[in-house]
């Protein structure tokens, strides 16, 4: 249904190590790194999400050798754009000079794979020839920075791929299981004089133990499922690109799958959890480093608030 023509990514210029966070939080590099694998992350200061996504989008287009006017669709996976409306995809459309339809995909950390599935539907119906898929979030702006159990986990960033016509998507699966309690971010309200609902801070709330159990089991299940659908064995996969939430989750899932740790691409050590952007950022890093060869089998797998999951098998 499609093939990936190019990849790109963008990070804020400011970096914060675990030691930096320990200057105002009751934490340490040892406490964070042993539990999560994270040692540093990029954080937004004066950048907007639009800045990061525009940089990634422009780079992806340049690498694909096409102009913004050649795009038939723009999809952007994000938890929260710079505006409630218009969509972040529409904002980027203007910034890069495109004129195609544009819309956001809201599936939290699974958003990039959800967006790939939406794109696949457009390719299947012969509605598009070139699609820009973006993913990005400024997660550090949604944290309670007095809560050491959550704020140390996240970083900011954006990723992008340009898709073209091809047969490289071999299988894809999405799931959702409505659960607000395990992971949520309340909405920012207005000041209606008629509103009787209690006001909540728009901070991320997460039950880490429940997320861990859900993540390991869902990654194991989804990778098995898409490999079966694609007619390949897990051991024949060249690279697994997992959502970068916690290195311990990735290691536990790889162990259950009996997959070598060398096959699992990670960047969480210096990225933190960048939500939907984590897979395309790591994908871009590996691509630009020349890790992928033509014909390599890749499995992308993610999980996120919703609770949502997604996985796909791609031939490079």
Short mmCIF file of C-alpha atoms in Angstrom, two decimals:
data_model
loop_
_atom_site.label_atom_id
_atom_site.label_comp_id
_atom_site.label_asym_id
_atom_site.label_seq_id
_atom_site.Cartn_x
_atom_site.Cartn_y
_atom_site.Cartn_z
CA UNK A 1 0.00 0.00 0.00
CA UNK A 2 2.93 2.33 0.62
CA UNK A 3 6.66 2.56 1.14
CA UNK A 4 8.70 5.00 3.21
CA UNK A 5 10.49 7.47 0.95
CA UNK A 6 12.26 9.46 3.66
CA UNK A 7 12.57 10.04 7.40
CA UNK A 8 13.38 13.09 9.51
CA UNK A 9 13.27 14.31 13.11
CA UNK A 10 13.74 17.41 15.22
CA UNK A 11 14.57 18.01 18.89
CA UNK A 12 14.66 21.12 21.07
CA UNK A 13 18.12 22.60 21.59
CA UNK A 14 18.02 22.45 25.42
CA UNK A 15 19.07 19.18 27.06
CA UNK A 16 18.56 18.21 30.68
CA UNK A 17 20.34 15.32 32.39
CA UNK A 18 19.12 13.37 35.38
CA UNK A 19 21.62 15.28 37.48
CA UNK A 20 20.02 18.55 36.32
CA UNK A 21 16.63 17.32 37.52
CA UNK A 22 18.06 16.25 40.87
CA UNK A 23 18.81 19.91 41.67
CA UNK A 24 15.10 20.55 42.27
CA UNK A 25 13.60 17.04 42.60
CA UNK A 26 14.16 14.38 45.26
CA UNK A 27 15.77 12.04 42.74
CA UNK A 28 19.12 11.03 41.29
CA UNK A 29 20.70 9.78 38.10
CA UNK A 30 20.95 6.30 39.65
CA UNK A 31 17.27 6.24 40.68
CA UNK A 32 16.04 7.31 37.22
CA UNK A 33 18.45 5.36 35.03
CA UNK A 34 18.09 2.06 36.89
CA UNK A 35 14.29 2.15 36.69
CA UNK A 36 13.85 3.58 33.20
CA UNK A 37 17.11 3.58 31.24
CA UNK A 38 16.78 7.35 30.77
CA UNK A 39 19.81 9.56 31.36
CA UNK A 40 18.86 12.79 29.58
CA UNK A 41 16.16 14.35 27.43
CA UNK A 42 15.56 17.36 25.15
CA UNK A 43 13.11 19.91 26.54
CA UNK A 44 11.30 22.81 24.90
CA UNK A 45 12.15 26.29 26.16
CA UNK A 46 11.30 28.90 23.53
CA UNK A 47 10.36 26.36 20.82
CA UNK A 48 6.78 25.56 19.89
CA UNK A 49 5.54 22.21 18.66
CA UNK A 50 4.99 23.93 15.32
CA UNK A 51 8.70 24.79 15.20
CA UNK A 52 9.75 21.17 15.73
CA UNK A 53 7.23 19.66 13.33
CA UNK A 54 7.97 22.21 10.61
CA UNK A 55 11.68 21.42 10.85
CA UNK A 56 11.05 17.67 10.63
CA UNK A 57 8.53 18.07 7.80
CA UNK A 58 10.82 20.28 5.71
CA UNK A 59 13.74 17.91 6.16
CA UNK A 60 11.62 14.88 5.23
CA UNK A 61 10.39 16.57 2.05
CA UNK A 62 13.92 17.58 1.06
CA UNK A 63 15.21 14.05 1.60
CA UNK A 64 12.32 12.59 -0.42
CA UNK A 65 13.07 15.01 -3.25
CA UNK A 66 9.55 16.39 -3.43
CA UNK A 67 7.88 19.74 -2.77
CA UNK A 68 5.08 20.45 -0.33
CA UNK A 69 2.75 21.10 -3.27
CA UNK A 70 3.16 17.47 -4.34
CA UNK A 71 1.65 16.20 -1.08
CA UNK A 72 -1.85 14.70 -1.25
CA UNK A 73 -2.39 14.41 2.53
CA UNK A 74 -0.81 15.48 5.82
CA UNK A 75 -1.44 13.47 9.00
CA UNK A 76 -0.14 14.57 12.38
CA UNK A 77 -0.15 12.33 15.46
CA UNK A 78 -0.15 14.44 18.61
CA UNK A 79 -1.67 14.56 22.08
CA UNK A 80 -1.97 18.32 22.02
CA UNK A 81 -1.11 20.73 19.24
CA UNK A 82 -0.30 24.38 19.73
CA UNK A 83 -4.01 25.11 19.24
CA UNK A 84 -7.21 23.27 20.14
CA UNK A 85 -8.30 24.33 16.68
CA UNK A 86 -7.11 24.50 13.95
CA UNK A 87 -5.46 21.10 13.93
CA UNK A 88 -1.69 20.90 14.20
CA UNK A 89 -1.63 19.31 10.74
CA UNK A 90 -3.33 22.38 9.27
CA UNK A 91 -0.81 24.65 11.00
CA UNK A 92 2.06 22.69 9.46
CA UNK A 93 0.34 22.68 6.07
CA UNK A 94 0.53 26.49 6.06
CA UNK A 95 4.11 26.58 7.37
CA UNK A 96 5.49 24.32 4.62
CA UNK A 97 3.32 25.73 1.82
CA UNK A 98 1.18 22.68 1.09
CA UNK A 99 -2.43 22.78 -0.12
CA UNK A 100 -3.66 19.23 0.54
CA UNK A 101 -6.11 17.98 3.20
CA UNK A 102 -4.61 17.84 6.69
CA UNK A 103 -5.81 16.37 9.97
CA UNK A 104 -4.62 15.25 13.40
CA UNK A 105 -4.66 11.72 14.83
CA UNK A 106 -5.18 11.40 18.59
CA UNK A 107 -4.00 8.03 19.90
CA UNK A 108 -1.34 9.17 22.38
CA UNK A 109 1.95 7.26 22.11
CA UNK A 110 0.45 4.88 19.52
CA UNK A 111 -0.48 7.81 17.28
CA UNK A 112 2.25 7.30 14.67
CA UNK A 113 1.14 3.74 13.90
CA UNK A 114 -2.50 4.83 13.89
CA UNK A 115 -1.54 7.49 11.35
CA UNK A 116 0.25 4.93 9.18
CA UNK A 117 -2.92 2.84 9.14
CA UNK A 118 -5.02 5.85 8.13
CA UNK A 119 -2.52 6.59 5.34
CA UNK A 120 -2.71 2.97 4.19
CA UNK A 121 -6.46 3.35 3.73
CA UNK A 122 -5.97 6.37 1.48
CA UNK A 123 -3.35 4.53 -0.60
CA UNK A 124 -5.61 1.47 -0.86
CA UNK A 125 -8.41 3.65 -2.28
CA UNK A 126 -5.98 5.26 -4.75
CA UNK A 127 -6.72 8.66 -3.26
CA UNK A 128 -3.09 9.65 -2.68
CA UNK A 129 0.40 9.25 -4.09
CA UNK A 130 2.44 11.20 -1.55
CA UNK A 131 1.60 11.49 2.17
CA UNK A 132 3.44 13.31 4.95
CA UNK A 133 3.03 11.60 8.34
CA UNK A 134 4.14 13.66 11.33
CA UNK A 135 4.28 12.89 15.04
CA UNK A 136 5.21 15.25 17.83
CA UNK A 137 4.51 16.44 21.35
CA UNK A 138 5.89 18.85 23.92
CA UNK A 139 5.35 16.45 26.79
CA UNK A 140 7.41 18.42 29.31
CA UNK A 141 4.77 21.15 29.18
CA UNK A 142 2.13 18.68 30.38
CA UNK A 143 3.93 17.46 33.49
CA UNK A 144 3.53 18.19 37.18
CA UNK A 145 7.16 19.04 37.87
CA UNK A 146 6.77 18.29 41.57
CA UNK A 147 5.90 14.65 40.79
CA UNK A 148 9.20 12.82 40.39
CA UNK A 149 7.48 9.59 39.34
CA UNK A 150 6.26 11.06 36.04
CA UNK A 151 8.12 14.25 35.08
CA UNK A 152 11.50 12.50 34.79
CA UNK A 153 10.16 10.13 32.12
CA UNK A 154 9.40 12.51 29.29
CA UNK A 155 11.13 14.58 26.64
CA UNK A 156 10.05 16.64 23.65
CA UNK A 157 10.52 16.01 19.94
CA UNK A 158 9.05 15.49 16.49
CA UNK A 159 9.42 12.93 13.72
CA UNK A 160 8.30 12.68 10.12
CA UNK A 161 8.11 10.26 7.21
CA UNK A 162 7.10 10.78 3.60
CA UNK A 163 5.15 7.87 2.17
CA UNK A 164 4.83 6.96 -1.49
CA UNK A 165 3.08 4.24 -3.46
CA UNK A 166 4.49 0.78 -2.85
CA UNK A 167 3.92 -2.66 -1.37
CA UNK A 168 6.17 -2.44 1.69
CA UNK A 169 3.48 -2.48 4.37
CA UNK A 170 2.96 -6.18 5.02
CA UNK A 171 0.66 -6.12 8.07
CA UNK A 172 -0.74 -3.65 10.56
CA UNK A 173 -2.93 -3.91 13.66
CA UNK A 174 -4.51 -1.38 16.01
CA UNK A 175 -6.32 -1.93 19.29
CA UNK A 176 -8.08 0.22 21.87
CA UNK A 177 -9.40 -0.52 25.33
CA UNK A 178 -11.06 2.49 26.92
CA UNK A 179 -9.42 3.16 30.28
CA UNK A 180 -9.18 6.67 31.68
CA UNK A 181 -7.87 5.69 35.09
CA UNK A 182 -4.47 4.25 34.16
CA UNK A 183 -3.20 7.23 32.14
CA UNK A 184 -4.80 10.59 31.44
CA UNK A 185 -4.30 14.33 31.04
CA UNK A 186 -7.35 16.45 31.99
CA UNK A 187 -8.43 19.16 29.57
CA UNK A 188 -7.93 22.85 30.27
CA UNK A 189 -11.37 24.40 30.75
CA UNK A 190 -12.78 27.85 30.10
CA UNK A 191 -14.41 30.11 32.69
CA UNK A 192 -18.09 29.43 32.11
CA UNK A 193 -20.20 30.83 34.99
CA UNK A 194 -22.52 27.85 34.51
CA UNK A 195 -19.86 25.12 34.82
CA UNK A 196 -20.30 23.11 38.03
CA UNK A 197 -17.61 20.50 37.35
CA UNK A 198 -14.50 20.60 39.56
CA UNK A 199 -11.49 22.28 37.96
CA UNK A 200 -8.44 20.07 37.36
CA UNK A 201 -4.86 20.87 36.52
CA UNK A 202 -3.89 19.79 33.01
CA UNK A 203 -1.10 17.48 34.22
CA UNK A 204 -0.35 13.93 33.20
CA UNK A 205 -1.45 11.27 35.70
CA UNK A 206 -0.22 7.70 35.37
CA UNK A 207 -0.30 4.38 37.21
CA UNK A 208 3.19 3.21 36.30
CA UNK A 209 2.81 -0.40 37.45
CA UNK A 210 -0.36 -0.92 35.43
CA UNK A 211 1.18 0.70 32.35
CA UNK A 212 4.23 -1.57 32.66
CA UNK A 213 2.13 -4.75 32.77
CA UNK A 214 -0.09 -3.60 29.92
CA UNK A 215 2.87 -2.54 27.79
CA UNK A 216 4.88 -5.75 28.06
CA UNK A 217 1.91 -8.03 27.39
CA UNK A 218 0.53 -5.93 24.51
CA UNK A 219 3.90 -5.59 22.77
CA UNK A 220 4.41 -9.35 22.95
CA UNK A 221 0.90 -10.03 21.63
CA UNK A 222 0.94 -7.41 18.88
CA UNK A 223 4.35 -8.33 17.49
CA UNK A 224 3.31 -11.99 17.31
CA UNK A 225 0.02 -11.05 15.66
CA UNK A 226 1.41 -8.84 12.88
CA UNK A 227 4.23 -11.29 12.15
CA UNK A 228 1.69 -14.08 11.78
CA UNK A 229 -0.43 -11.89 9.51
CA UNK A 230 2.59 -11.00 7.38
CA UNK A 231 3.62 -14.64 7.15
CA UNK A 232 7.00 -14.14 8.81
CA UNK A 233 8.60 -15.50 11.96
CA UNK A 234 9.58 -13.15 14.76
CA UNK A 235 13.13 -14.50 14.60
CA UNK A 236 13.34 -13.52 10.91
CA UNK A 237 12.64 -9.85 11.67
CA UNK A 238 15.75 -7.70 11.25
CA UNK A 239 14.75 -4.77 13.45
CA UNK A 240 12.11 -4.07 16.07
CA UNK A 241 11.38 -0.37 16.63
CA UNK A 242 9.40 -0.08 19.89
CA UNK A 243 7.80 2.91 21.53
CA UNK A 244 10.39 4.46 23.84
CA UNK A 245 8.59 4.63 27.18
CA UNK A 246 10.90 2.66 29.44
CA UNK A 247 13.96 0.59 28.63
CA UNK A 248 12.85 -2.06 31.13
CA UNK A 249 9.57 -2.52 29.20
CA UNK A 250 11.49 -2.97 25.93
CA UNK A 251 13.87 -5.48 27.53
CA UNK A 252 11.03 -7.48 29.13
CA UNK A 253 9.06 -7.65 25.87
CA UNK A 254 12.17 -8.65 23.89
CA UNK A 255 12.85 -11.42 26.42
CA UNK A 256 9.30 -12.79 26.04
CA UNK A 257 9.64 -12.66 22.26
CA UNK A 258 13.06 -14.35 22.45
CA UNK A 259 14.50 -11.49 20.41
CA UNK A 260 18.09 -10.34 20.73
CA UNK A 261 18.43 -6.95 22.39
CA UNK A 262 20.62 -5.89 19.46
CA UNK A 263 17.57 -6.10 17.18
CA UNK A 264 15.58 -3.65 19.33
CA UNK A 265 16.37 -0.07 18.37
CA UNK A 266 16.36 2.34 21.30
CA UNK A 267 16.97 6.02 21.88
CA UNK A 268 15.29 6.44 25.22
CA UNK A 269 18.65 6.84 26.95
CA UNK A 270 18.98 10.40 25.65
CA UNK A 271 15.44 11.12 24.49
CA UNK A 272 13.10 10.07 27.28
CA UNK A 273 9.53 9.27 26.30
CA UNK A 274 8.63 11.56 23.39
CA UNK A 275 5.12 10.10 23.00
CA UNK A 276 4.02 9.47 19.39
CA UNK A 277 7.30 10.94 18.12
CA UNK A 278 9.46 8.24 19.70
CA UNK A 279 9.20 5.66 16.91
CA UNK A 280 9.79 8.05 13.96
CA UNK A 281 12.69 9.72 15.80
CA UNK A 282 14.42 6.39 16.42
CA UNK A 283 13.53 5.28 12.88
CA UNK A 284 15.18 8.41 11.49
CA UNK A 285 18.30 7.99 13.61
CA UNK A 286 18.78 4.42 12.45
CA UNK A 287 18.08 5.38 8.84
CA UNK A 288 20.56 8.26 8.79
CA UNK A 289 23.17 6.04 10.48
CA UNK A 290 22.76 3.53 7.64
CA UNK A 291 21.50 0.65 9.79
CA UNK A 292 18.76 -0.38 7.37
CA UNK A 293 19.39 -2.30 4.15
CA UNK A 294 16.94 -2.64 1.28
CA UNK A 295 14.68 -5.60 2.02
CA UNK A 296 15.13 -5.53 5.81
CA UNK A 297 12.06 -6.54 7.80
CA UNK A 298 11.02 -4.00 10.45
CA UNK A 299 8.36 -4.31 13.14
CA UNK A 300 7.07 -1.12 14.76
CA UNK A 301 5.19 -1.56 18.04
CA UNK A 302 3.64 0.96 20.41
CA UNK A 303 1.22 1.41 23.30
CA UNK A 304 -0.30 4.47 24.91
CA UNK A 305 -3.14 6.16 26.71
CA UNK A 306 -6.55 5.02 25.68
CA UNK A 307 -5.40 2.40 26.26
CA UNK A 308 -4.25 1.97 22.67
CA UNK A 309 -1.76 -0.29 20.96
CA UNK A 310 -0.47 -0.69 17.43
CA UNK A 311 2.07 -2.69 15.47
CA UNK A 312 3.04 -3.19 11.86
CA UNK A 313 5.48 -5.10 9.67
CA UNK A 314 7.31 -3.11 7.00
CA UNK A 315 9.84 -4.13 4.39
CA UNK A 316 12.50 -1.45 4.01
#
